Tab-separated table of C-alpha atoms in Angstrom:
chain	number	residue	atom	x	y	z
A	8	MET	CA	19.174	16.397	-57.503
A	9	THR	CA	17.026	14.030	-59.542
A	10	ALA	CA	14.446	11.701	-58.056
A	11	ALA	CA	16.079	8.846	-56.178
A	12	LEU	CA	13.580	6.152	-57.062
A	13	THR	CA	10.955	5.277	-59.618
A	14	VAL	CA	7.942	4.225	-57.577
A	15	PRO	CA	5.228	2.273	-59.414
A	16	THR	CA	1.513	2.362	-58.756
A	17	LEU	CA	0.458	-0.912	-57.204
A	18	ARG	CA	-2.137	-2.923	-59.117
A	19	GLY	CA	-4.061	-4.630	-56.303
A	20	ASP	CA	-2.675	-8.110	-56.880
A	21	ARG	CA	-1.015	-9.340	-53.671
A	22	ALA	CA	1.880	-11.243	-55.285
A	23	ALA	CA	2.603	-8.652	-57.986
A	24	ASP	CA	2.449	-5.780	-55.520
A	25	ALA	CA	4.812	-7.590	-53.154
A	26	ARG	CA	7.327	-8.102	-55.970
A	27	ALA	CA	7.115	-4.440	-56.925
A	28	LEU	CA	7.623	-3.312	-53.328
A	29	THR	CA	10.599	-5.633	-52.895
A	30	GLU	CA	12.198	-4.344	-56.098
A	31	VAL	CA	11.784	-0.686	-55.136
A	32	THR	CA	13.034	-1.134	-51.571
A	33	ALA	CA	16.025	-3.140	-52.788
A	34	GLY	CA	16.942	-0.187	-54.986
A	35	ALA	CA	16.516	2.096	-51.999
A	36	GLU	CA	18.905	-0.023	-49.950
A	37	GLU	CA	21.532	0.312	-52.666
A	38	ILE	CA	21.214	4.097	-52.543
A	39	LEU	CA	21.403	4.202	-48.741
A	40	ALA	CA	24.387	1.854	-48.716
A	41	GLY	CA	26.247	4.308	-50.941
A	42	LEU	CA	25.790	7.139	-48.439
A	43	PRO	CA	27.883	7.865	-45.346
A	44	PRO	CA	26.414	6.992	-41.913
A	45	ARG	CA	23.497	9.225	-40.997
A	46	VAL	CA	25.429	11.517	-38.648
A	47	ASP	CA	28.110	12.146	-41.307
A	48	ARG	CA	25.807	13.062	-44.202
A	49	ASP	CA	25.886	16.533	-45.683
A	50	ALA	CA	22.680	18.426	-46.398
A	51	GLY	CA	22.300	17.007	-49.911
A	52	GLN	CA	22.860	13.457	-48.718
A	53	GLN	CA	20.396	13.935	-45.879
A	54	ASP	CA	17.803	15.201	-48.352
A	55	LEU	CA	18.406	12.239	-50.673
A	56	ALA	CA	18.023	9.717	-47.816
A	57	ALA	CA	14.878	11.462	-46.600
A	58	ARG	CA	13.294	11.277	-50.076
A	59	VAL	CA	14.258	7.615	-50.459
A	60	HIS	CA	12.639	6.796	-47.129
A	61	ALA	CA	9.560	8.890	-47.897
A	62	ASP	CA	9.033	7.182	-51.269
A	63	CYS	CA	9.427	3.710	-49.751
A	64	ARG	CA	7.140	4.485	-46.834
A	65	ALA	CA	4.435	5.807	-49.130
A	66	LEU	CA	4.680	2.559	-51.109
A	67	ARG	CA	4.534	0.454	-47.922
A	68	GLU	CA	1.453	2.329	-46.781
A	69	GLU	CA	-0.186	1.787	-50.177
A	70	PHE	CA	0.640	-1.931	-50.033
A	71	LEU	CA	-0.774	-2.287	-46.538
A	72	ARG	CA	-3.956	-0.409	-47.374
A	73	ALA	CA	-4.630	-3.041	-50.005
A	74	HIS	CA	-3.197	-6.173	-48.425
A	75	ALA	CA	-2.864	-5.829	-44.620
A	76	ALA	CA	-5.764	-8.166	-43.870
A	77	GLN	CA	-4.473	-10.899	-46.187
A	78	LEU	CA	-0.933	-10.411	-44.910
A	79	TYR	CA	-2.030	-10.915	-41.317
A	80	ARG	CA	-3.967	-14.044	-42.224
A	81	GLU	CA	-0.809	-15.426	-43.812
A	82	LEU	CA	1.300	-14.501	-40.778
A	83	THR	CA	-1.091	-16.155	-38.338
A	84	GLY	CA	-2.335	-19.160	-40.282
A	85	ASP	CA	-5.753	-17.583	-40.742
A	86	HIS	CA	-5.776	-16.409	-37.102
A	87	THR	CA	-4.972	-19.880	-35.731
A	88	ARG	CA	-1.559	-18.797	-34.355
A	89	ARG	CA	-0.923	-16.000	-31.866
A	90	PRO	CA	2.514	-14.501	-32.526
A	91	ARG	CA	3.684	-11.560	-30.446
A	92	LEU	CA	4.824	-8.253	-31.936
A	93	PRO	CA	8.452	-9.165	-32.752
A	94	GLU	CA	7.389	-12.437	-34.353
A	95	VAL	CA	4.841	-10.599	-36.509
A	96	ALA	CA	7.382	-7.975	-37.562
A	97	TYR	CA	10.156	-10.363	-38.510
A	98	ALA	CA	7.850	-12.888	-40.155
A	99	ALA	CA	6.453	-10.042	-42.280
A	100	ALA	CA	10.017	-9.093	-43.250
A	101	ASP	CA	10.579	-12.642	-44.497
A	102	LEU	CA	7.197	-12.933	-46.220
A	103	VAL	CA	7.403	-9.588	-48.069
A	104	PRO	CA	11.045	-8.483	-48.278
A	105	GLY	CA	11.345	-4.731	-47.930
A	106	LEU	CA	8.034	-4.232	-46.154
A	107	VAL	CA	9.660	-3.997	-42.720
A	108	PRO	CA	13.241	-4.338	-41.490
A	109	THR	CA	14.715	-7.740	-40.845
A	110	ALA	CA	16.041	-8.824	-37.456
A	111	ALA	CA	19.570	-8.277	-38.788
A	112	GLN	CA	18.755	-4.713	-39.854
A	113	ILE	CA	17.310	-3.885	-36.437
A	114	ALA	CA	20.365	-5.446	-34.759
A	115	ALA	CA	22.583	-3.232	-36.929
A	116	GLU	CA	20.590	-0.175	-35.860
A	117	LEU	CA	21.315	-0.986	-32.209
A	118	ARG	CA	24.997	-0.287	-32.816
A	119	HIS	CA	24.151	3.398	-33.173
A	120	GLU	CA	22.835	6.118	-30.912
A	121	GLN	CA	19.277	7.157	-31.687
A	122	ALA	CA	20.447	10.094	-33.796
A	123	GLY	CA	22.658	7.808	-35.864
A	124	LYS	CA	20.031	5.218	-36.758
A	125	GLU	CA	18.451	4.995	-40.186
A	126	GLY	CA	15.005	5.060	-38.567
A	127	ARG	CA	13.899	1.620	-39.707
A	128	GLU	CA	11.580	1.261	-36.717
A	129	ILE	CA	9.298	3.763	-38.429
A	130	ASP	CA	8.516	1.037	-40.963
A	131	GLN	CA	7.517	-1.278	-38.108
A	132	GLY	CA	5.201	1.474	-36.901
A	133	ILE	CA	3.589	1.676	-40.341
A	134	LEU	CA	2.986	-2.080	-40.288
A	135	PHE	CA	1.459	-2.219	-36.812
A	136	GLY	CA	-0.620	0.884	-37.368
A	137	ALA	CA	-2.160	-0.760	-40.421
A	138	LEU	CA	-2.769	-4.093	-38.672
A	139	LEU	CA	-4.278	-2.560	-35.543
A	140	ALA	CA	-6.611	-0.424	-37.652
A	141	LEU	CA	-8.291	-3.575	-38.987
A	142	PRO	CA	-11.054	-4.796	-36.642
A	143	ASP	CA	-10.391	-8.530	-37.086
A	144	ALA	CA	-6.606	-8.483	-37.339
A	145	GLY	CA	-6.262	-5.740	-34.731
A	146	GLU	CA	-8.437	-7.509	-32.193
A	147	HIS	CA	-6.548	-10.756	-32.758
A	148	LEU	CA	-3.187	-9.005	-32.314
A	149	VAL	CA	-4.276	-7.234	-29.131
A	150	GLU	CA	-5.586	-10.492	-27.677
A	151	SER	CA	-2.395	-12.281	-28.671
A	152	MET	CA	-0.381	-9.761	-26.662
A	153	LEU	CA	-2.545	-10.556	-23.621
A	154	GLY	CA	-1.233	-14.114	-23.498
A	155	PRO	CA	1.464	-15.038	-20.954
A	156	VAL	CA	5.054	-14.783	-22.171
A	157	PRO	CA	7.135	-18.000	-22.194
A	158	ARG	CA	9.320	-16.800	-19.313
A	159	SER	CA	6.246	-16.457	-17.102
A	160	LEU	CA	5.095	-19.988	-17.861
A	161	GLU	CA	8.557	-21.302	-17.009
A	162	LEU	CA	8.553	-19.547	-13.623
A	163	ALA	CA	4.901	-19.986	-12.662
A	164	ASP	CA	5.345	-23.255	-10.717
A	165	LEU	CA	8.350	-21.907	-8.810
A	166	PHE	CA	6.471	-18.787	-7.767
A	167	ALA	CA	3.373	-20.792	-6.854
A	168	ARG	CA	5.475	-22.974	-4.516
A	169	THR	CA	7.628	-20.289	-2.908
A	170	GLY	CA	5.654	-17.047	-3.175
A	171	GLN	CA	8.998	-15.279	-3.734
A	172	LEU	CA	10.905	-14.445	-6.913
A	173	GLU	CA	13.663	-12.133	-8.166
A	174	LEU	CA	13.331	-10.958	-11.755
A	175	GLY	CA	16.339	-8.720	-12.171
A	176	SER	CA	14.640	-5.354	-11.685
A	177	VAL	CA	11.419	-6.553	-10.013
A	178	ARG	CA	10.977	-8.573	-6.809
A	179	LEU	CA	7.784	-10.528	-6.125
A	180	SER	CA	6.601	-11.472	-2.651
A	181	ARG	CA	3.215	-12.996	-1.765
A	182	THR	CA	1.711	-12.607	1.692
A	183	GLY	CA	-1.886	-13.349	2.637
A	184	GLY	CA	-3.223	-13.322	-0.923
A	185	VAL	CA	-1.471	-10.063	-1.883
A	186	THR	CA	1.535	-10.247	-4.199
A	187	ARG	CA	3.802	-7.216	-3.969
A	188	LEU	CA	5.855	-6.198	-6.973
A	189	GLU	CA	8.766	-4.035	-5.865
A	190	VAL	CA	10.665	-2.232	-8.622
A	191	HIS	CA	14.354	-1.754	-7.911
A	192	ASN	CA	15.811	-0.293	-11.089
A	193	ASP	CA	17.521	2.038	-8.678
A	194	HIS	CA	20.531	3.048	-10.791
A	195	CYS	CA	18.120	5.324	-12.695
A	196	LEU	CA	15.406	6.084	-10.103
A	197	ASN	CA	13.192	3.290	-11.462
A	198	ALA	CA	13.203	4.741	-14.964
A	199	GLU	CA	11.801	2.324	-17.536
A	200	ASP	CA	14.007	0.540	-20.045
A	201	ASN	CA	13.801	-2.593	-22.173
A	202	GLN	CA	14.816	-4.901	-19.326
A	203	LEU	CA	12.366	-3.414	-16.832
A	204	ALA	CA	9.537	-3.738	-19.371
A	205	GLU	CA	10.390	-7.426	-19.825
A	206	ASP	CA	10.592	-8.005	-16.068
A	207	MET	CA	7.343	-6.151	-15.440
A	208	GLU	CA	5.424	-8.191	-17.998
A	209	THR	CA	6.718	-11.415	-16.452
A	210	ALA	CA	5.788	-10.184	-12.968
A	211	VAL	CA	2.276	-9.177	-14.027
A	212	ASP	CA	1.803	-12.552	-15.713
A	213	LEU	CA	2.866	-14.365	-12.552
A	214	VAL	CA	0.365	-12.452	-10.437
A	215	LEU	CA	-2.422	-13.305	-12.864
A	216	LEU	CA	-1.372	-16.952	-13.183
A	217	ASP	CA	-0.980	-17.533	-9.434
A	218	GLY	CA	-3.950	-19.227	-7.791
A	219	GLU	CA	-3.051	-17.896	-4.332
A	220	THR	CA	-2.910	-14.237	-5.352
A	221	ARG	CA	-6.092	-12.193	-5.050
A	222	VAL	CA	-4.577	-8.683	-5.413
A	223	GLY	CA	-1.415	-7.329	-7.037
A	224	MET	CA	0.403	-4.345	-5.550
A	225	LEU	CA	3.162	-2.276	-7.202
A	226	ARG	CA	5.634	-0.150	-5.263
A	227	GLY	CA	9.062	1.327	-5.869
A	228	ALA	CA	12.002	0.132	-3.778
A	229	PRO	CA	14.224	2.386	-1.637
A	230	MET	CA	16.826	4.082	-3.817
A	231	SER	CA	20.616	4.209	-3.632
A	232	HIS	CA	20.824	7.474	-5.625
A	233	PRO	CA	22.554	10.100	-3.423
A	234	ARG	CA	19.684	12.563	-3.748
A	235	TYR	CA	17.035	9.964	-2.836
A	236	ALA	CA	19.076	7.535	-0.752
A	237	GLY	CA	16.762	5.404	1.371
A	238	ARG	CA	13.594	6.907	-0.141
A	239	ARG	CA	11.133	4.884	-2.152
A	240	VAL	CA	10.532	6.122	-5.702
A	241	PHE	CA	7.658	4.963	-7.907
A	242	SER	CA	9.030	5.818	-11.373
A	243	ALA	CA	11.106	8.424	-13.171
A	244	GLY	CA	9.529	7.544	-16.537
A	245	ILE	CA	11.354	6.446	-19.669
A	246	ASN	CA	15.119	6.160	-19.388
A	247	LEU	CA	16.148	9.040	-21.651
A	248	ARG	CA	19.796	8.074	-21.472
A	249	ASP	CA	18.931	4.698	-22.954
A	250	LEU	CA	16.742	6.370	-25.574
A	251	HIS	CA	19.625	8.689	-26.493
A	252	ARG	CA	21.957	5.680	-26.738
A	253	GLY	CA	19.517	3.895	-29.049
A	254	ARG	CA	18.659	1.210	-26.504
A	255	ILE	CA	14.912	1.805	-26.207
A	256	SER	CA	13.150	-0.502	-28.642
A	257	TYR	CA	10.051	0.636	-30.482
A	258	VAL	CA	8.567	-2.877	-30.699
A	259	ASP	CA	9.851	-4.456	-27.481
A	260	PHE	CA	9.326	-1.389	-25.305
A	261	LEU	CA	7.189	1.436	-26.628
A	262	LEU	CA	4.565	-0.730	-28.316
A	263	ALA	CA	4.837	-3.962	-26.329
A	264	ARG	CA	4.599	-2.061	-23.042
A	265	GLU	CA	1.172	-0.691	-23.978
A	266	LEU	CA	-0.167	-3.887	-25.533
A	267	GLY	CA	1.598	-6.109	-22.998
A	268	TYR	CA	1.765	-5.619	-19.256
A	269	LEU	CA	-0.171	-2.339	-19.061
A	270	ASN	CA	-3.056	-3.848	-20.995
A	271	LYS	CA	-2.821	-7.037	-18.919
A	272	ILE	CA	-3.296	-4.987	-15.749
A	273	VAL	CA	-6.387	-3.450	-17.357
A	274	ARG	CA	-7.859	-6.531	-19.054
A	275	GLY	CA	-6.101	-9.556	-17.586
A	276	LEU	CA	-4.496	-12.593	-19.196
A	277	HIS	CA	-6.174	-13.863	-22.346
A	278	PRO	CA	-6.226	-17.686	-22.344
A	279	GLY	CA	-6.703	-17.924	-26.112
A	280	ASP	CA	-9.378	-20.632	-25.850
A	281	GLY	CA	-12.480	-18.463	-25.968
A	282	SER	CA	-12.886	-18.225	-22.196
A	283	PRO	CA	-12.862	-14.818	-20.427
A	284	PRO	CA	-9.529	-13.218	-19.512
A	285	VAL	CA	-8.132	-13.889	-16.027
A	286	GLN	CA	-8.375	-10.578	-14.178
A	287	LYS	CA	-7.301	-9.418	-10.727
A	288	PRO	CA	-7.459	-6.053	-8.965
A	289	TRP	CA	-4.321	-3.937	-8.558
A	290	VAL	CA	-3.036	-1.329	-6.108
A	291	ALA	CA	-0.284	1.202	-6.911
A	292	VAL	CA	1.691	2.842	-4.096
A	293	VAL	CA	3.144	6.117	-5.389
A	294	GLU	CA	5.974	7.635	-3.394
A	295	SER	CA	8.263	10.550	-4.318
A	296	PHE	CA	7.041	10.867	-7.912
A	297	ALA	CA	5.344	9.181	-10.849
A	298	ILE	CA	6.884	10.918	-13.851
A	299	GLY	CA	5.991	10.188	-17.475
A	300	GLY	CA	5.623	6.440	-17.816
A	301	GLY	CA	5.121	6.233	-14.057
A	302	ALA	CA	2.051	8.452	-14.284
A	303	GLN	CA	0.852	6.389	-17.262
A	304	LEU	CA	1.253	3.265	-15.175
A	305	ALA	CA	-0.727	4.667	-12.262
A	306	MET	CA	-3.696	5.260	-14.578
A	307	VAL	CA	-4.309	1.545	-15.135
A	308	PHE	CA	-4.593	0.601	-11.448
A	309	ASP	CA	-7.842	0.042	-9.573
A	310	ARG	CA	-6.604	1.891	-6.481
A	311	VAL	CA	-3.777	4.415	-6.295
A	312	VAL	CA	-2.425	5.307	-2.858
A	313	ALA	CA	-0.057	8.275	-2.951
A	314	ALA	CA	2.174	9.793	-0.300
A	315	ALA	CA	1.216	13.375	0.503
A	316	ASP	CA	4.637	14.591	-0.682
A	317	ALA	CA	4.503	12.737	-4.023
A	318	TYR	CA	3.671	14.224	-7.417
A	319	PHE	CA	2.542	13.155	-10.885
A	320	SER	CA	3.762	14.597	-14.184
A	321	LEU	CA	3.624	13.808	-17.908
A	322	PRO	CA	6.408	15.822	-19.587
A	323	ALA	CA	5.789	14.216	-22.972
A	324	ALA	CA	5.337	17.481	-24.855
A	325	GLN	CA	8.683	18.702	-23.543
A	326	GLU	CA	10.317	15.425	-24.639
A	327	GLY	CA	8.439	15.334	-27.933
A	328	ILE	CA	7.007	11.820	-27.686
A	329	VAL	CA	3.466	10.573	-27.062
A	330	PRO	CA	2.824	9.463	-23.452
A	331	GLY	CA	1.476	6.026	-24.298
A	332	ALA	CA	-2.272	5.722	-23.811
A	333	SER	CA	-2.415	8.672	-21.402
A	334	ASN	CA	-4.119	10.822	-24.031
A	335	LEU	CA	-6.900	8.221	-24.028
A	336	ARG	CA	-7.103	7.653	-20.274
A	337	LEU	CA	-6.280	10.912	-18.526
A	338	ILE	CA	-9.250	12.834	-19.928
A	339	ARG	CA	-11.564	10.205	-18.439
A	340	ARG	CA	-9.909	10.403	-15.061
A	341	ALA	CA	-9.119	14.069	-14.714
A	342	GLY	CA	-11.046	15.944	-17.390
A	343	SER	CA	-9.952	17.664	-20.566
A	344	ARG	CA	-8.466	20.783	-18.974
A	345	LEU	CA	-6.170	19.038	-16.514
A	346	ALA	CA	-5.175	16.480	-19.169
A	347	ARG	CA	-4.069	19.283	-21.482
A	348	GLN	CA	-2.268	21.106	-18.689
A	349	MET	CA	-0.276	17.977	-17.868
A	350	ILE	CA	0.357	16.550	-21.357
A	351	LEU	CA	0.720	19.772	-23.358
A	352	GLY	CA	1.930	22.098	-20.625
A	353	GLY	CA	3.957	19.774	-18.433
A	354	ARG	CA	2.087	20.656	-15.251
A	355	LYS	CA	3.260	18.825	-12.129
A	356	VAL	CA	0.354	17.797	-9.872
A	357	TRP	CA	1.064	17.096	-6.210
A	358	ALA	CA	-0.932	14.369	-4.533
A	359	HIS	CA	-2.013	16.721	-1.740
A	360	GLU	CA	-3.501	19.257	-4.209
A	361	THR	CA	-7.212	19.274	-4.929
A	362	ASP	CA	-6.460	18.140	-8.506
A	363	GLY	CA	-4.254	15.406	-7.100
A	364	ARG	CA	-7.362	13.574	-5.952
A	365	LEU	CA	-8.256	13.112	-9.625
A	366	LEU	CA	-5.062	11.092	-10.088
A	367	CYS	CA	-5.096	8.998	-6.922
A	368	ASP	CA	-7.704	7.514	-4.579
A	369	GLU	CA	-6.077	8.095	-1.220
A	370	VAL	CA	-3.424	10.496	0.018
A	371	ALA	CA	-1.464	9.180	2.955
A	372	ASP	CA	1.057	10.462	5.438
A	373	PRO	CA	4.321	8.909	4.178
A	374	ARG	CA	4.804	7.304	7.594
A	375	GLU	CA	1.453	5.513	7.326
A	376	ILE	CA	1.380	4.619	3.650
A	377	GLU	CA	2.044	0.898	4.140
A	378	ALA	CA	-0.993	0.535	6.386
A	379	VAL	CA	-3.164	2.549	3.986
A	380	ALA	CA	-2.033	0.422	1.037
A	381	ALA	CA	-2.726	-2.786	2.981
A	382	ARG	CA	-6.286	-1.617	3.717
A	383	ALA	CA	-6.803	-0.816	0.036
A	384	ALA	CA	-5.659	-4.313	-0.938
A	385	GLU	CA	-7.983	-5.850	1.650
A	386	GLN	CA	-10.942	-3.926	0.248
A	387	LEU	CA	-10.129	-5.159	-3.261
A	388	SER	CA	-10.015	-8.775	-2.055
A	389	ALA	CA	-13.815	-9.000	-1.870
A	390	PRO	CA	-15.259	-11.781	-4.082
A	391	ALA	CA	-17.344	-9.494	-6.308
A	392	VAL	CA	-14.485	-7.118	-7.156
A	393	VAL	CA	-13.184	-9.038	-10.166
A	394	ALA	CA	-16.579	-9.268	-11.883
A	395	ASN	CA	-17.325	-5.612	-11.266
A	396	ARG	CA	-13.917	-4.334	-12.367
A	397	ARG	CA	-14.422	-6.244	-15.630
A	398	MET	CA	-17.788	-4.537	-16.212
A	399	LEU	CA	-16.334	-1.150	-15.276
A	400	GLY	CA	-13.537	-1.725	-17.762
A	401	LEU	CA	-15.944	-2.562	-20.581
A	402	ALA	CA	-17.830	0.674	-19.934
A	403	GLU	CA	-14.782	2.846	-19.347
A	404	GLU	CA	-12.415	1.671	-22.093
A	405	PRO	CA	-14.072	-0.664	-24.619
A	406	PRO	CA	-11.549	-2.892	-26.416
A	407	GLN	CA	-12.451	-1.384	-29.786
A	408	ARG	CA	-11.680	2.121	-28.595
A	409	PHE	CA	-8.331	1.019	-27.181
A	410	ARG	CA	-7.453	-0.777	-30.437
A	411	GLU	CA	-8.315	2.268	-32.536
A	412	TYR	CA	-6.206	4.494	-30.293
A	413	MET	CA	-3.266	2.102	-30.510
A	414	ALA	CA	-3.549	1.997	-34.301
A	415	ALA	CA	-2.957	5.745	-34.411
A	416	PHE	CA	-0.353	5.629	-31.635
A	417	ALA	CA	1.702	2.952	-33.428
A	418	GLY	CA	2.517	5.201	-36.361
A	419	VAL	CA	2.736	8.528	-34.558
A	420	GLN	CA	5.105	7.288	-31.849
A	421	ALA	CA	7.427	5.615	-34.367
A	422	TYR	CA	7.838	8.884	-36.268
A	423	ARG	CA	8.233	10.910	-33.075
A	424	MET	CA	11.157	8.703	-31.940
A	425	TYR	CA	13.168	9.943	-34.909
A	426	SER	CA	12.037	13.546	-35.184
A	427	ASP	CA	14.759	16.191	-34.964
A	428	ASP	CA	13.243	17.864	-31.898
A	429	VAL	CA	13.105	14.594	-29.953
A	430	LEU	CA	16.678	13.681	-30.874
A	431	GLY	CA	17.881	17.054	-29.637
A	432	LYS	CA	15.830	16.933	-26.449
A	433	VAL	CA	16.871	13.429	-25.431
A	434	GLU	CA	20.511	14.298	-26.022
A	435	ARG	CA	20.246	17.299	-23.697
A	436	ALA	CA	18.238	15.325	-21.145
A	437	ALA	CA	20.724	12.445	-21.213
A	438	LEU	CA	23.617	14.822	-20.643
A	439	HIS	CA	21.826	16.216	-17.576
A	440	GLY	CA	20.806	12.792	-16.252
A	441	MET	CA	17.075	13.401	-16.682
A	442	ASN	CA	14.322	10.869	-17.368
A	443	GLY	CA	10.659	11.322	-18.175
């Protein structure tokens, strides 16, 4: 089969290169439109589509190597605006047609299971990897994602007045300066999905915005699942059924989760006016298990209290995806050997094990865990805690190091979402009702 596209060498001129990219990708769309849906393609058609995508992605990467900094300045008004990830992606699609998918193309992808998608989110990964790799643009983008989301600003006054709020899959309740976030995504054992990620970011924002809250505390609600009925569960990780069904978004979940509420727990809310971020200490209460994303989440807390019968695991290698920023953070907390055993080998670590103490601060009798967690929150309420946690954070995970990690993660994770091994694994896991 002959080459699908004629791909030019870009000349270094922003406008001319953009026109060339748009022309090539428009030709690619014509070829793809003439093919059957992805799941119905024969081997030759699959090979043709793969070469079309590869040629276009190489051209996008070449364009971004030359023009990413200028592109970001155009998207942000020379860094005067602070758009979030989806706004950046879709504005880039309008500014340079063919560089990334449009909102309509992503909406069309959502009509398919993961295995049936064209894989357009990979192109979003290429864009964000390039932007995050740039010190100025990357820092600006990371800081922009630390700002409160509009939903949080709308609800802040209500929560300040009442100290109570229901956010769909997260309940907030403030008592004595401690705001408790209780996750009740109980239809899937608190597995993470797009809606939970949105609710969690709003909840974290509200804790950080609330003048009466000194400490945030996260805990899983009692479950209705027959196997765990009445038991509290911290997190079953990513909802693999939703990933199989094509309902886990690369931008809104996999990337925004890391740059959004997880990073806000670590670094606080960024006011955007040059003043320091608003930080508060956090306690995690781990019961039953913290699998995958749950274990990732526990790593960003100042104090982790775990029930003696709870365990931590990161089955990312078995699933085929990258476990967020765990590769960056777990080595610091637990050492290289245990990090490799968990991430590469899928080792399950029980809280009561010796190695479990590297993943949590206190191991409690399940019957006494509420009292232990309350004492931990009281200790973190001391006036000097916020200043010291900020200095610890600067030493432990400098912003530049986090940005550089996320630049690599952005591209790698986007490709992993569409790799053949991941598609096969999530299909089997979804059929067996597993998460991770």
